[in-house]
Amino acid sequence: MRQGSAWFFTARAGLHMRQYALDQTTAALPARHPGYTIPIGSLDAGLVFERDLDLLKTPLTQTLEPRAYYVYIPYERQNDAPVFDTALGDFNFSQLFAENRYIGNDRIGDANQLTLALTSRFLDRDTGAERLRLAVGQRFYFEDQRVSLNEPLRSASTSDLLLAAEGRLSDTWSLARLLQYNFDAHEVERFNTGVRYTPQPGRVLNATWRYTRT
């Protein structure tokens, strides 16, 4: 990892290794001791730009943070592996920067993909508190999906677009929104909006409205 005051670069390489010892076999799981060794590589890089501005008589520092994240995981057939504690991860900003699209170790998804994202933060210049955060991100695929966990195989070259906004309306009220847009279908796949009330430490009241296209 290399990092400066306005940039960072991280390169990672590793091996995912697992082997099962099954008591019984079935037609779907014919091997009692299936094993897998899957290499995983990723590159993560970003920049941070800053400028000072005054908004509604409030001194702020605005950042502009472009980020690129590349992951390569070669295809490994894993149909003979059981599924004990693995599920497809929720599509969100955290998952955009995850190596494996699955939560758990029973499936390691093949990947040859690049995530591009842009975040802008508005920070209180006096206290450093974050007043507003805006983010946009999308993933670009260079190969079709081959590993599946009962979900339809993806063949599109891009993911849905994610747009997020989160800000503090006051010291006690904050607002958050997330939009997921499908350019292929020209439809909104998901929309969340929520408010949080924090009158004092240890006391929080949340209200969220969610829309998901089915």
PDB file of C-alpha atoms in Angstrom:
ATOM      1  CA  MET A   1       0.000   0.000   0.000  1.00  0.00           C
ATOM      2  CA  ARG A   2       1.207   3.509  -0.870  1.00  0.00           C
ATOM      3  CA  GLN A   3      -0.482   6.633   0.440  1.00  0.00           C
ATOM      4  CA  GLY A   4       0.085  10.364   0.319  1.00  0.00           C
ATOM      5  CA  SER A   5      -1.786  13.385   1.597  1.00  0.00           C
ATOM      6  CA  ALA A   6      -4.022  13.460  -1.491  1.00  0.00           C
ATOM      7  CA  TRP A   7      -3.805   9.959  -2.995  1.00  0.00           C
ATOM      8  CA  PHE A   8      -3.668   6.241  -2.216  1.00  0.00           C
ATOM      9  CA  PHE A   9      -2.843   3.067  -4.119  1.00  0.00           C
ATOM     10  CA  THR A  10      -3.318  -0.487  -2.855  1.00  0.00           C
ATOM     11  CA  ALA A  11      -2.449  -3.712  -4.686  1.00  0.00           C
ATOM     12  CA  ARG A  12      -3.559  -7.026  -3.224  1.00  0.00           C
ATOM     13  CA  ALA A  13      -2.976 -10.633  -4.258  1.00  0.00           C
ATOM     14  CA  GLY A  14      -3.949 -13.808  -2.464  1.00  0.00           C
ATOM     15  CA  LEU A  15      -5.274 -17.349  -2.652  1.00  0.00           C
ATOM     16  CA  HIS A  16      -8.637 -18.567  -1.471  1.00  0.00           C
ATOM     17  CA  MET A  17      -8.234 -22.205  -0.382  1.00  0.00           C
ATOM     18  CA  ARG A  18     -10.942 -24.451   1.025  1.00  0.00           C
ATOM     19  CA  GLN A  19     -11.737 -28.152   1.256  1.00  0.00           C
ATOM     20  CA  TYR A  20     -14.818 -29.996   2.503  1.00  0.00           C
ATOM     21  CA  ALA A  21     -15.187 -33.256   4.417  1.00  0.00           C
ATOM     22  CA  LEU A  22     -18.760 -34.380   3.735  1.00  0.00           C
ATOM     23  CA  ASP A  23     -20.367 -37.316   5.508  1.00  0.00           C
ATOM     24  CA  GLN A  24     -22.681 -38.099   2.601  1.00  0.00           C
ATOM     25  CA  THR A  25     -22.739 -37.602  -1.135  1.00  0.00           C
ATOM     26  CA  THR A  26     -25.652 -36.913  -3.455  1.00  0.00           C
ATOM     27  CA  ALA A  27     -26.201 -36.652  -7.183  1.00  0.00           C
ATOM     28  CA  ALA A  28     -25.718 -32.894  -6.894  1.00  0.00           C
ATOM     29  CA  LEU A  29     -22.687 -33.251  -4.579  1.00  0.00           C
ATOM     30  CA  PRO A  30     -20.890 -36.399  -5.770  1.00  0.00           C
ATOM     31  CA  ALA A  31     -17.505 -35.721  -4.119  1.00  0.00           C
ATOM     32  CA  ARG A  32     -16.924 -36.164  -0.393  1.00  0.00           C
ATOM     33  CA  HIS A  33     -13.789 -34.022  -0.289  1.00  0.00           C
ATOM     34  CA  PRO A  34     -14.088 -31.273  -2.920  1.00  0.00           C
ATOM     35  CA  GLY A  35     -11.322 -28.678  -2.728  1.00  0.00           C
ATOM     36  CA  TYR A  36     -10.645 -25.355  -4.396  1.00  0.00           C
ATOM     37  CA  THR A  37      -7.695 -23.006  -4.802  1.00  0.00           C
ATOM     38  CA  ILE A  38      -8.664 -19.683  -6.390  1.00  0.00           C
ATOM     39  CA  PRO A  39      -6.292 -16.719  -6.900  1.00  0.00           C
ATOM     40  CA  ILE A  40      -7.650 -13.237  -6.188  1.00  0.00           C
ATOM     41  CA  GLY A  41      -6.066  -9.957  -7.251  1.00  0.00           C
ATOM     42  CA  SER A  42      -7.204  -6.350  -6.894  1.00  0.00           C
ATOM     43  CA  LEU A  43      -6.005  -2.786  -7.435  1.00  0.00           C
ATOM     44  CA  ASP A  44      -7.516   0.155  -5.553  1.00  0.00           C
ATOM     45  CA  ALA A  45      -6.559   3.778  -6.252  1.00  0.00           C
ATOM     46  CA  GLY A  46      -7.999   7.167  -5.432  1.00  0.00           C
ATOM     47  CA  LEU A  47      -7.359  10.902  -5.271  1.00  0.00           C
ATOM     48  CA  VAL A  48      -8.588  13.575  -2.850  1.00  0.00           C
ATOM     49  CA  PHE A  49      -9.014  17.193  -3.945  1.00  0.00           C
ATOM     50  CA  GLU A  50     -10.062  19.938  -1.525  1.00  0.00           C
ATOM     51  CA  ARG A  51     -11.273  23.504  -1.716  1.00  0.00           C
ATOM     52  CA  ASP A  52     -12.660  25.991   0.803  1.00  0.00           C
ATOM     53  CA  LEU A  53     -16.043  27.633   0.319  1.00  0.00           C
ATOM     54  CA  ASP A  54     -18.712  29.437   2.303  1.00  0.00           C
ATOM     55  CA  LEU A  55     -22.274  28.122   2.083  1.00  0.00           C
ATOM     56  CA  LEU A  56     -25.085  29.943   3.890  1.00  0.00           C
ATOM     57  CA  LYS A  57     -22.461  31.802   5.902  1.00  0.00           C
ATOM     58  CA  THR A  58     -20.937  28.498   7.028  1.00  0.00           C
ATOM     59  CA  PRO A  59     -17.217  27.933   6.343  1.00  0.00           C
ATOM     60  CA  LEU A  60     -16.856  24.547   4.646  1.00  0.00           C
ATOM     61  CA  THR A  61     -14.217  22.393   2.988  1.00  0.00           C
ATOM     62  CA  GLN A  62     -15.435  20.500  -0.079  1.00  0.00           C
ATOM     63  CA  THR A  63     -13.645  17.379  -1.247  1.00  0.00           C
ATOM     64  CA  LEU A  64     -13.742  15.626  -4.612  1.00  0.00           C
ATOM     65  CA  GLU A  65     -12.656  11.989  -4.373  1.00  0.00           C
ATOM     66  CA  PRO A  66     -12.453   9.906  -7.564  1.00  0.00           C
ATOM     67  CA  ARG A  67     -11.739   6.201  -6.988  1.00  0.00           C
ATOM     68  CA  ALA A  68     -11.019   3.217  -9.246  1.00  0.00           C
ATOM     69  CA  TYR A  69     -11.142  -0.408  -8.097  1.00  0.00           C
ATOM     70  CA  TYR A  70     -10.192  -3.362 -10.312  1.00  0.00           C
ATOM     71  CA  VAL A  71     -10.698  -7.030  -9.390  1.00  0.00           C
ATOM     72  CA  TYR A  72      -9.605 -10.155 -11.251  1.00  0.00           C
ATOM     73  CA  ILE A  73     -10.677 -13.642 -10.126  1.00  0.00           C
ATOM     74  CA  PRO A  74     -10.397 -16.449 -12.708  1.00  0.00           C
ATOM     75  CA  TYR A  75     -13.304 -18.807 -13.238  1.00  0.00           C
ATOM     76  CA  GLU A  76     -13.307 -21.952 -11.099  1.00  0.00           C
ATOM     77  CA  ARG A  77     -16.165 -24.436 -11.413  1.00  0.00           C
ATOM     78  CA  GLN A  78     -17.715 -24.797  -7.950  1.00  0.00           C
ATOM     79  CA  ASN A  79     -20.922 -26.711  -8.669  1.00  0.00           C
ATOM     80  CA  ASP A  80     -19.696 -29.636  -6.548  1.00  0.00           C
ATOM     81  CA  ALA A  81     -19.323 -27.440  -3.461  1.00  0.00           C
ATOM     82  CA  PRO A  82     -22.105 -27.382  -0.855  1.00  0.00           C
ATOM     83  CA  VAL A  83     -23.634 -24.128   0.342  1.00  0.00           C
ATOM     84  CA  PHE A  84     -23.650 -23.804   4.116  1.00  0.00           C
ATOM     85  CA  ASP A  85     -23.538 -20.090   4.923  1.00  0.00           C
ATOM     86  CA  THR A  86     -23.207 -18.158   1.659  1.00  0.00           C
ATOM     87  CA  ALA A  87     -25.579 -15.711  -0.013  1.00  0.00           C
ATOM     88  CA  LEU A  88     -25.444 -13.112  -2.746  1.00  0.00           C
ATOM     89  CA  GLY A  89     -24.402  -9.773  -1.282  1.00  0.00           C
ATOM     90  CA  ASP A  90     -26.675  -6.745  -1.423  1.00  0.00           C
ATOM     91  CA  PHE A  91     -25.763  -4.344  -4.217  1.00  0.00           C
ATOM     92  CA  ASN A  92     -24.585  -1.164  -2.494  1.00  0.00           C
ATOM     93  CA  PHE A  93     -21.522   1.075  -2.284  1.00  0.00           C
ATOM     94  CA  SER A  94     -19.720  -1.297   0.074  1.00  0.00           C
ATOM     95  CA  GLN A  95     -20.286  -4.210  -2.315  1.00  0.00           C
ATOM     96  CA  LEU A  96     -18.979  -2.132  -5.232  1.00  0.00           C
ATOM     97  CA  PHE A  97     -15.572  -2.254  -3.542  1.00  0.00           C
ATOM     98  CA  ALA A  98     -15.674  -5.898  -2.431  1.00  0.00           C
ATOM     99  CA  GLU A  99     -13.638  -8.625  -4.130  1.00  0.00           C
ATOM    100  CA  ASN A 100     -16.287 -11.323  -3.805  1.00  0.00           C
ATOM    101  CA  ARG A 101     -19.918 -10.666  -4.729  1.00  0.00           C
ATOM    102  CA  TYR A 102     -20.990 -13.395  -2.295  1.00  0.00           C
ATOM    103  CA  ILE A 103     -21.133 -13.210   1.495  1.00  0.00           C
ATOM    104  CA  GLY A 104     -19.521 -16.392   2.799  1.00  0.00           C
ATOM    105  CA  ASN A 105     -16.884 -18.784   1.485  1.00  0.00           C
ATOM    106  CA  ASP A 106     -18.887 -21.447  -0.355  1.00  0.00           C
ATOM    107  CA  ARG A 107     -18.744 -19.484  -3.603  1.00  0.00           C
ATOM    108  CA  ILE A 108     -16.021 -17.207  -4.940  1.00  0.00           C
ATOM    109  CA  GLY A 109     -17.373 -15.306  -7.913  1.00  0.00           C
ATOM    110  CA  ASP A 110     -15.345 -14.997 -11.093  1.00  0.00           C
ATOM    111  CA  ALA A 111     -14.484 -11.360 -11.800  1.00  0.00           C
ATOM    112  CA  ASN A 112     -12.806  -9.195 -14.395  1.00  0.00           C
ATOM    113  CA  GLN A 113     -14.306  -5.846 -13.529  1.00  0.00           C
ATOM    114  CA  LEU A 114     -13.623  -2.201 -12.809  1.00  0.00           C
ATOM    115  CA  THR A 115     -15.558   0.015 -10.394  1.00  0.00           C
ATOM    116  CA  LEU A 116     -15.481   3.787 -10.871  1.00  0.00           C
ATOM    117  CA  ALA A 117     -16.882   6.079  -8.208  1.00  0.00           C
ATOM    118  CA  LEU A 118     -16.879   9.738  -7.297  1.00  0.00           C
ATOM    119  CA  THR A 119     -17.572  11.116  -3.820  1.00  0.00           C
ATOM    120  CA  SER A 120     -17.859  14.700  -2.648  1.00  0.00           C
ATOM    121  CA  ARG A 121     -17.950  15.664   1.027  1.00  0.00           C
ATOM    122  CA  PHE A 122     -18.759  18.972   2.654  1.00  0.00           C
ATOM    123  CA  LEU A 123     -16.896  19.296   5.950  1.00  0.00           C
ATOM    124  CA  ASP A 124     -17.329  21.936   8.625  1.00  0.00           C
ATOM    125  CA  ARG A 125     -14.072  23.864   8.469  1.00  0.00           C
ATOM    126  CA  ASP A 126     -14.103  24.638  12.200  1.00  0.00           C
ATOM    127  CA  THR A 127     -14.982  21.200  13.607  1.00  0.00           C
ATOM    128  CA  GLY A 128     -14.216  18.798  10.746  1.00  0.00           C
ATOM    129  CA  ALA A 129     -17.728  17.306  10.990  1.00  0.00           C
ATOM    130  CA  GLU A 130     -19.214  15.978   7.770  1.00  0.00           C
ATOM    131  CA  ARG A 131     -22.294  17.987   6.806  1.00  0.00           C
ATOM    132  CA  LEU A 132     -23.072  16.415   3.440  1.00  0.00           C
ATOM    133  CA  ARG A 133     -21.812  13.494   1.351  1.00  0.00           C
ATOM    134  CA  LEU A 134     -22.704  12.845  -2.302  1.00  0.00           C
ATOM    135  CA  ALA A 135     -21.586   9.737  -4.173  1.00  0.00           C
ATOM    136  CA  VAL A 136     -22.048   8.078  -7.550  1.00  0.00           C
ATOM    137  CA  GLY A 137     -20.638   4.716  -8.622  1.00  0.00           C
ATOM    138  CA  GLN A 138     -20.891   2.023 -11.276  1.00  0.00           C
ATOM    139  CA  ARG A 139     -19.147  -1.240 -12.117  1.00  0.00           C
ATOM    140  CA  PHE A 140     -17.930  -2.239 -15.590  1.00  0.00           C
ATOM    141  CA  TYR A 141     -17.612  -5.923 -16.526  1.00  0.00           C
ATOM    142  CA  PHE A 142     -15.113  -7.212 -19.087  1.00  0.00           C
ATOM    143  CA  GLU A 143     -16.358 -10.840 -19.094  1.00  0.00           C
ATOM    144  CA  ASP A 144     -19.710 -12.559 -18.658  1.00  0.00           C
ATOM    145  CA  GLN A 145     -20.524 -14.143 -15.301  1.00  0.00           C
ATOM    146  CA  ARG A 146     -20.017 -17.922 -15.026  1.00  0.00           C
ATOM    147  CA  VAL A 147     -20.173 -18.708 -11.290  1.00  0.00           C
ATOM    148  CA  SER A 148     -23.700 -18.613  -9.891  1.00  0.00           C
ATOM    149  CA  LEU A 149     -25.493 -19.229  -6.610  1.00  0.00           C
ATOM    150  CA  ASN A 150     -28.960 -19.850  -8.071  1.00  0.00           C
ATOM    151  CA  GLU A 151     -29.192 -16.251  -9.316  1.00  0.00           C
ATOM    152  CA  PRO A 152     -29.552 -15.514 -13.053  1.00  0.00           C
ATOM    153  CA  LEU A 153     -26.203 -15.178 -14.782  1.00  0.00           C
ATOM    154  CA  ARG A 154     -25.326 -11.584 -15.606  1.00  0.00           C
ATOM    155  CA  SER A 155     -24.448 -10.823 -19.211  1.00  0.00           C
ATOM    156  CA  ALA A 156     -24.631  -7.006 -19.174  1.00  0.00           C
ATOM    157  CA  SER A 157     -21.387  -5.085 -19.508  1.00  0.00           C
ATOM    158  CA  THR A 158     -22.246  -2.625 -16.732  1.00  0.00           C
ATOM    159  CA  SER A 159     -23.952  -2.719 -13.353  1.00  0.00           C
ATOM    160  CA  ASP A 160     -26.791  -0.500 -12.247  1.00  0.00           C
ATOM    161  CA  LEU A 161     -25.811   3.053 -11.352  1.00  0.00           C
ATOM    162  CA  LEU A 162     -25.782   3.943  -7.664  1.00  0.00           C
ATOM    163  CA  LEU A 163     -26.428   7.476  -6.403  1.00  0.00           C
ATOM    164  CA  ALA A 164     -26.283   8.312  -2.713  1.00  0.00           C
ATOM    165  CA  ALA A 165     -26.713  11.425  -0.595  1.00  0.00           C
ATOM    166  CA  GLU A 166     -26.415  11.773   3.157  1.00  0.00           C
ATOM    167  CA  GLY A 167     -26.391  14.966   5.169  1.00  0.00           C
ATOM    168  CA  ARG A 168     -26.934  16.498   8.563  1.00  0.00           C
ATOM    169  CA  LEU A 169     -29.831  18.930   8.635  1.00  0.00           C
ATOM    170  CA  SER A 170     -28.900  19.931  12.201  1.00  0.00           C
ATOM    171  CA  ASP A 171     -27.029  18.538  15.174  1.00  0.00           C
ATOM    172  CA  THR A 172     -29.921  16.143  15.829  1.00  0.00           C
ATOM    173  CA  TRP A 173     -31.467  15.464  12.389  1.00  0.00           C
ATOM    174  CA  SER A 174     -29.878  13.742   9.392  1.00  0.00           C
ATOM    175  CA  LEU A 175     -31.193  12.566   6.019  1.00  0.00           C
ATOM    176  CA  ALA A 176     -30.011   9.747   3.711  1.00  0.00           C
ATOM    177  CA  ARG A 177     -31.072   8.690   0.218  1.00  0.00           C
ATOM    178  CA  LEU A 178     -30.008   5.939  -2.188  1.00  0.00           C
ATOM    179  CA  LEU A 179     -31.027   5.451  -5.801  1.00  0.00           C
ATOM    180  CA  GLN A 180     -30.248   2.405  -7.964  1.00  0.00           C
ATOM    181  CA  TYR A 181     -30.963   2.941 -11.661  1.00  0.00           C
ATOM    182  CA  ASN A 182     -30.956   0.321 -14.427  1.00  0.00           C
ATOM    183  CA  PHE A 183     -29.902   1.887 -17.733  1.00  0.00           C
ATOM    184  CA  ASP A 184     -30.716  -1.265 -19.737  1.00  0.00           C
ATOM    185  CA  ALA A 185     -34.346  -1.300 -18.582  1.00  0.00           C
ATOM    186  CA  HIS A 186     -34.509   2.493 -18.082  1.00  0.00           C
ATOM    187  CA  GLU A 187     -36.108   1.934 -14.688  1.00  0.00           C
ATOM    188  CA  VAL A 188     -35.412   2.636 -11.042  1.00  0.00           C
ATOM    189  CA  GLU A 189     -34.553  -0.669  -9.383  1.00  0.00           C
ATOM    190  CA  ARG A 190     -34.449   0.653  -5.827  1.00  0.00           C
ATOM    191  CA  PHE A 191     -34.967   3.873  -3.933  1.00  0.00           C
ATOM    192  CA  ASN A 192     -34.437   4.420  -0.216  1.00  0.00           C
ATOM    193  CA  THR A 193     -34.926   7.552   1.834  1.00  0.00           C
ATOM    194  CA  GLY A 194     -34.607   7.836   5.579  1.00  0.00           C
ATOM    195  CA  VAL A 195     -34.306  10.291   8.435  1.00  0.00           C
ATOM    196  CA  ARG A 196     -32.498   9.899  11.750  1.00  0.00           C
ATOM    197  CA  TYR A 197     -33.170  11.775  14.968  1.00  0.00           C
ATOM    198  CA  THR A 198     -30.446  11.734  17.626  1.00  0.00           C
ATOM    199  CA  PRO A 199     -31.488  13.926  20.555  1.00  0.00           C
ATOM    200  CA  GLN A 200     -28.588  12.743  22.712  1.00  0.00           C
ATOM    201  CA  PRO A 201     -25.908  10.025  22.744  1.00  0.00           C
ATOM    202  CA  GLY A 202     -27.454   6.565  23.049  1.00  0.00           C
ATOM    203  CA  ARG A 203     -30.886   7.668  21.809  1.00  0.00           C
ATOM    204  CA  VAL A 204     -31.675   7.257  18.113  1.00  0.00           C
ATOM    205  CA  LEU A 205     -34.931   7.213  16.159  1.00  0.00           C
ATOM    206  CA  ASN A 206     -34.863   6.053  12.516  1.00  0.00           C
ATOM    207  CA  ALA A 207     -37.570   6.142   9.860  1.00  0.00           C
ATOM    208  CA  THR A 208     -36.940   4.712   6.376  1.00  0.00           C
ATOM    209  CA  TRP A 209     -39.057   4.278   3.258  1.00  0.00           C
ATOM    210  CA  ARG A 210     -37.884   1.707   0.693  1.00  0.00           C
ATOM    211  CA  TYR A 211     -38.972   0.969  -2.851  1.00  0.00           C
ATOM    212  CA  THR A 212     -37.733  -2.117  -4.735  1.00  0.00           C
ATOM    213  CA  ARG A 213     -38.895  -3.028  -8.219  1.00  0.00           C
ATOM    214  CA  THR A 214     -40.059  -6.641  -8.442  1.00  0.00           C
TER     215      THR A 214
END
